[in-house]
Coordinates of C-alpha atoms in Angstrom, one line a residue:
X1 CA -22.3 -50.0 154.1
X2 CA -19.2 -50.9 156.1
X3 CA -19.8 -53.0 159.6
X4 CA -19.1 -51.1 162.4
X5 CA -16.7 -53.3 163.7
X6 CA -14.3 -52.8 160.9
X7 CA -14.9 -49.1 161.3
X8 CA -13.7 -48.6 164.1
X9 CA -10.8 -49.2 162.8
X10 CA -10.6 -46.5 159.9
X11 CA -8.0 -43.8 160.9
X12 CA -9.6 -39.9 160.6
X13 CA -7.0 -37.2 159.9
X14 CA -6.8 -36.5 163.6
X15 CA -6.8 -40.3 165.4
X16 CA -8.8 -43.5 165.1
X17 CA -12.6 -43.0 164.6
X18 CA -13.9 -45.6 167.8
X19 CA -17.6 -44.9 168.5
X20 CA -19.8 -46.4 170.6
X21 CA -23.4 -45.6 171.7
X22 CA -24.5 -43.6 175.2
X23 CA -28.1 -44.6 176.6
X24 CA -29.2 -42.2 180.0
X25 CA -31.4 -45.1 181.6
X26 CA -34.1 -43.8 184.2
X27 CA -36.4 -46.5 185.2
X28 CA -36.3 -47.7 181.0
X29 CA -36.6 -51.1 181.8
X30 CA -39.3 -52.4 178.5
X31 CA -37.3 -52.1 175.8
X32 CA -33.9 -51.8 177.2
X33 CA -32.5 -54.9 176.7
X34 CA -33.9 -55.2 172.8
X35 CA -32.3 -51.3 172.1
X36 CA -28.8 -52.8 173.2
X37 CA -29.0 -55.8 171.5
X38 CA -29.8 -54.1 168.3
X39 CA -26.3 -51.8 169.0
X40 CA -24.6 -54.9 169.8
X41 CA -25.7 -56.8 166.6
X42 CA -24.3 -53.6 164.4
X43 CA -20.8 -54.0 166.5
X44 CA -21.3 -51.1 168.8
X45 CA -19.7 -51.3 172.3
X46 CA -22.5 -49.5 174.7
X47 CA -22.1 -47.2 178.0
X48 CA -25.3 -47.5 179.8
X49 CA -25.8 -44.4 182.3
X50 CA -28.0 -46.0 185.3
X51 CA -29.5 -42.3 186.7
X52 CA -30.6 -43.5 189.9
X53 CA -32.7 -46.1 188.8
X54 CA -35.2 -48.6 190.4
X55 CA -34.0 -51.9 191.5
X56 CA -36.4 -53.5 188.7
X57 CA -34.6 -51.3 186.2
X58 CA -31.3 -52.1 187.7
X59 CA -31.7 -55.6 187.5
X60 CA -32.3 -55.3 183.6
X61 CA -29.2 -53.5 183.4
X62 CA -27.3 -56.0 185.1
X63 CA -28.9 -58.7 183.3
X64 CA -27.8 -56.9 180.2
X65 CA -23.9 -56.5 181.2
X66 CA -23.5 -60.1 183.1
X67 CA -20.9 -61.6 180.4
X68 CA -20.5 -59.1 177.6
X69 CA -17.9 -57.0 178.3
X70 CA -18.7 -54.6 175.7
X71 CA -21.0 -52.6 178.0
X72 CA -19.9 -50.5 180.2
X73 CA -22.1 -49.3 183.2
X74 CA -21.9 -46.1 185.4
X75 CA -24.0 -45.2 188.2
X76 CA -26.0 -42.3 189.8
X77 CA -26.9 -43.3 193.1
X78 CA -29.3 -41.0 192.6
X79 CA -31.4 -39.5 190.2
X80 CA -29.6 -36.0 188.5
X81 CA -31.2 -36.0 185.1
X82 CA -30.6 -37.1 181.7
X83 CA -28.3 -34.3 181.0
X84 CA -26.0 -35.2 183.8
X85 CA -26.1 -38.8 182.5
X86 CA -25.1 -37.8 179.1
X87 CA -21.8 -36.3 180.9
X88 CA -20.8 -38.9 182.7
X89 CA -21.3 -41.1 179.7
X90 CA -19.2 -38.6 177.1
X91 CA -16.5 -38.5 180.1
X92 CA -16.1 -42.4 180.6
X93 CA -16.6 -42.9 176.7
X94 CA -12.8 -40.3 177.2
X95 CA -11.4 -42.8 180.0
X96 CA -12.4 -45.9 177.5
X97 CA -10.5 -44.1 174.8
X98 CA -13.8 -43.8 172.4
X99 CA -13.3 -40.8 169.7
X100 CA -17.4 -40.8 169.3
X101 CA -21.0 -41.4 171.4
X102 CA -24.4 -41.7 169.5
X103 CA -27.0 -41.0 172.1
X104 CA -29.7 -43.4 172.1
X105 CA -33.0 -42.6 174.4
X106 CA -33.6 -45.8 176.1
X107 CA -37.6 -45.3 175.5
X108 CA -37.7 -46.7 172.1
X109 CA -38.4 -43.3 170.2
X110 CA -35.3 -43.3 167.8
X111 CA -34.5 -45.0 164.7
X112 CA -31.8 -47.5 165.0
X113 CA -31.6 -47.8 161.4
X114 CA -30.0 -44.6 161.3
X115 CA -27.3 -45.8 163.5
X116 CA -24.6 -46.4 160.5
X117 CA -25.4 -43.3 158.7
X118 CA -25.0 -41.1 161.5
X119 CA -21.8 -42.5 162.3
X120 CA -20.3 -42.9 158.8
X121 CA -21.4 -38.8 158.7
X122 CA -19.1 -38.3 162.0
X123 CA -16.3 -40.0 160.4
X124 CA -16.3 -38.2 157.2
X125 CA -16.6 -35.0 159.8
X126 CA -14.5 -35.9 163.1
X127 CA -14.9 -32.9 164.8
X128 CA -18.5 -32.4 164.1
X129 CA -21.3 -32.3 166.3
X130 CA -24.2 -34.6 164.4
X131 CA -27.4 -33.5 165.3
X132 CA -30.5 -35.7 164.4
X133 CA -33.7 -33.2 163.4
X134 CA -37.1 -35.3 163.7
X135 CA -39.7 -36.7 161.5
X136 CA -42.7 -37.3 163.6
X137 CA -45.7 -40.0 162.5
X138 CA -48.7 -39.5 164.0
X139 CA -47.9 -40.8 167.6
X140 CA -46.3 -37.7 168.1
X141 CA -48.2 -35.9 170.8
X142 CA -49.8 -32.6 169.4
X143 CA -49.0 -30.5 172.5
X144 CA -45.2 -31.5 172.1
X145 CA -45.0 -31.0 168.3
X146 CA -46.2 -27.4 168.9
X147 CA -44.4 -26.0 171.6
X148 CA -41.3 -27.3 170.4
X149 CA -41.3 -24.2 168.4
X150 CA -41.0 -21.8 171.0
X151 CA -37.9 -23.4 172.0
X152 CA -37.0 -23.3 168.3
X153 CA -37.7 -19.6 168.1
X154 CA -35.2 -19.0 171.5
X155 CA -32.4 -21.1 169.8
X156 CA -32.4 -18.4 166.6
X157 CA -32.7 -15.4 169.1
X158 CA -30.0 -16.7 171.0
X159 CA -27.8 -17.4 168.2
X160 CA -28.6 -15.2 166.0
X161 CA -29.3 -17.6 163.2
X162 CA -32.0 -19.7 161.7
X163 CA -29.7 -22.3 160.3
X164 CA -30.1 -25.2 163.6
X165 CA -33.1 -26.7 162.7
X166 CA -34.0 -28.7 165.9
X167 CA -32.2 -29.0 169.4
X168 CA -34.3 -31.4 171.3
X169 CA -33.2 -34.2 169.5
X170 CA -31.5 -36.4 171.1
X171 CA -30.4 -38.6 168.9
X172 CA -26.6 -37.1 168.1
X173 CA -23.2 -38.1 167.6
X174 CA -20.7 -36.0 170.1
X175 CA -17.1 -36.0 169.2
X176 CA -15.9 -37.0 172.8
X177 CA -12.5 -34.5 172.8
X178 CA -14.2 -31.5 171.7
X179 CA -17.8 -31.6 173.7
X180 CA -15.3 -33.3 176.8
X181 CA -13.6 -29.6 176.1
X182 CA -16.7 -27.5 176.0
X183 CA -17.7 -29.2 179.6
X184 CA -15.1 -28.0 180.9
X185 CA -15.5 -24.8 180.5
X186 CA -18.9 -24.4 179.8
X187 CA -22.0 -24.4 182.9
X188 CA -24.3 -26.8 181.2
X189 CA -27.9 -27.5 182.9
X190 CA -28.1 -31.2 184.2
X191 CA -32.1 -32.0 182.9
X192 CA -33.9 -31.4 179.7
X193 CA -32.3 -28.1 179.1
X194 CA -29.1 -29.9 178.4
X195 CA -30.1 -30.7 174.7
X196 CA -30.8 -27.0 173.6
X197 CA -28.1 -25.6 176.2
X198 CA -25.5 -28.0 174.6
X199 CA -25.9 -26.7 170.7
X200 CA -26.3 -23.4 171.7
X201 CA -22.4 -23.0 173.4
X202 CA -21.6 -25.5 171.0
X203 CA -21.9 -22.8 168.3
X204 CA -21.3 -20.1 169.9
X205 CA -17.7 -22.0 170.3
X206 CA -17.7 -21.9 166.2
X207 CA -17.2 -25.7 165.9
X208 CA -18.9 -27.5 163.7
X209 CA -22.3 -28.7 163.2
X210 CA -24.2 -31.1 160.6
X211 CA -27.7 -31.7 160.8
X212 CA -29.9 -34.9 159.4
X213 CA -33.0 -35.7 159.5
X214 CA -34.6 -39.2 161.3
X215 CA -37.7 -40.9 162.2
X216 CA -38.7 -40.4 165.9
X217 CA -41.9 -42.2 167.3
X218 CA -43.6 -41.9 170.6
X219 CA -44.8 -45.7 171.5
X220 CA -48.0 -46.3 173.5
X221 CA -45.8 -47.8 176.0
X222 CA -43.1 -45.3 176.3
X223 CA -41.9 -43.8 179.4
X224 CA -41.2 -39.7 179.5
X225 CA -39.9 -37.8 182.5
X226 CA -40.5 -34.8 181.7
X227 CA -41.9 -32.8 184.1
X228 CA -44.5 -30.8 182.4
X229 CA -43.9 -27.7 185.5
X230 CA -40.3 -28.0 186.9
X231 CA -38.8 -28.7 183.4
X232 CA -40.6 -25.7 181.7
X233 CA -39.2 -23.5 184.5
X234 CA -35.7 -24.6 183.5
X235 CA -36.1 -24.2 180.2
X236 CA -37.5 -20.6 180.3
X237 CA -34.9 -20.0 182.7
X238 CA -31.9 -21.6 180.2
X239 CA -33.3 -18.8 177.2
X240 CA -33.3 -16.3 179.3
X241 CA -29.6 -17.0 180.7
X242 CA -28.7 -17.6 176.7
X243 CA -30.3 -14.3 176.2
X244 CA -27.6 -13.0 177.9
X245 CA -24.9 -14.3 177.2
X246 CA -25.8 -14.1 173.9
X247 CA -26.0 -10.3 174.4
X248 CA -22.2 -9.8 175.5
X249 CA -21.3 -12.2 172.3
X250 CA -23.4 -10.1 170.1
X251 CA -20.4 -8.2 168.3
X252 CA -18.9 -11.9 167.4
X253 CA -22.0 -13.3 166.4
X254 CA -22.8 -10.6 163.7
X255 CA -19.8 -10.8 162.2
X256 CA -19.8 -14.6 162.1
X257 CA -23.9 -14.0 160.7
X258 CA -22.8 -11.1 158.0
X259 CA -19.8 -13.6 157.0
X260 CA -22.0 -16.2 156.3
X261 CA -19.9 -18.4 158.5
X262 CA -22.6 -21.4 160.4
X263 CA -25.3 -19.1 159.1

């Protein structure tokens, strides 16, 4: 398999194929340093997305940065959640001139491995979104495995298909001109409804999506932000507003469905 560094290089039909990888850091301060220096090791230039973090955390970060100027760092003063970070990082990966991200969580649940394969499937497909669907060991906790189904069931409702196997993955490859696009002129929740929010305008849009499967794991020492009541409520509230746009797109949708186009 080709190092990254020389594929960067490799011209796509449409302009040079330059990734690099996006990790949203919220007080993700254990295994920080070791997830960059993993990316850095493959060739991948970082963006590291501090989302209001504390000063321990922040001092990792700068750690991290002091001599290597392949990272670039952007700052929330405050905290405006991970969705809002992945933003700001697809936008300054546009103002460094990067065709690609790979969103990494900064918690140690995704497989690095998978780093060169999910990029090498972006640059056969340029102007796809690459979405990661999970396979979970067993330190997957039972309560998450389960209700991610709910949300599964929504995304289907909402667009009226069953082919998106999984939207809360976040490990993904975002073409940066075409999701920089969609931002523009799409409302897009700034917390853990991003994820699903994302893939769902994303495909109402009709661009296009490839899906691949890869290892997640919870570790005992992981950190999660979610917040089990406020996050819930924004979810439930994101379906319901998909419900209805979906509903005013429902002519479009069936004859994209009955086509068998993104089925």
């Amino acid at each position: 398999m080709a190092e990254l560094g020389l594929l960067t290089m490799i011209s796509t039909p449409h302009n040079v194929f330059k990734p690099c990888g996006l990790i949203p850091v919220y007080n993700h301060s254990l295994v920080l340093a070791d997830t960059c220096k993993n990316l850095l090791d493959k060739g991948l230039p970082i963006i590291l997305i501090d989302d209001g973090s504390n000063q321990a955390c922040k001092d990792v970060m700068q750690n991290i940065i002091a001599n290597n100027s392949t990272i670039k760092l952007v700052t929330h003063p405050n905290n405006r959640g991970k969705g809002a970070a992945i933003k700001s990082g697809i936008i300054a990966a546009k103002h460094h001139q990067y065709s690609h991200v790979i969103q990494i969580d900064a918690d140690g649940q995704h497989n690095l491995d998978d780093v060169e394969r999910f990029l090498n499937v972006a640059k056969e497909a340029p102007q796809a979104l690459v979405l990661g669907y999970p396979s979970y060991d067993e330190s997957v906790p039972s309560h998450r495995y389960y209700a991610r189904y709910l949300t599964h069931i929504w995304i289907w409702i909402n667009t009226l298909s069953t082919s998106i196997i999984d939207t809360m993955c976040g490990f993904r490859v975002y073409p940066v001109s075409e999701s920089t696009a969609l931002l523009s002129t799409s409302t897009i929740g700034d917390r853990m409804e991003f994820d699903s929010e994302f893939v769902v305008k994303w495909y109402w849009s009709a661009l296009p999506i490839t899906q691949h499967e890869t290892n997640v794991r919870y570790p005992q020492d992981g950190i999660s932000h979610f917040r089990l009541i406020k996050d819930n409520i924004l979810i439930s509230k994101m379906h319901a507003k998909l419900f209805l746009g979906m509903l005013w797109r429902l002519p479009r949708l069936l004859t994209r469905k009955f086509s068998g186009a993104n089925s």
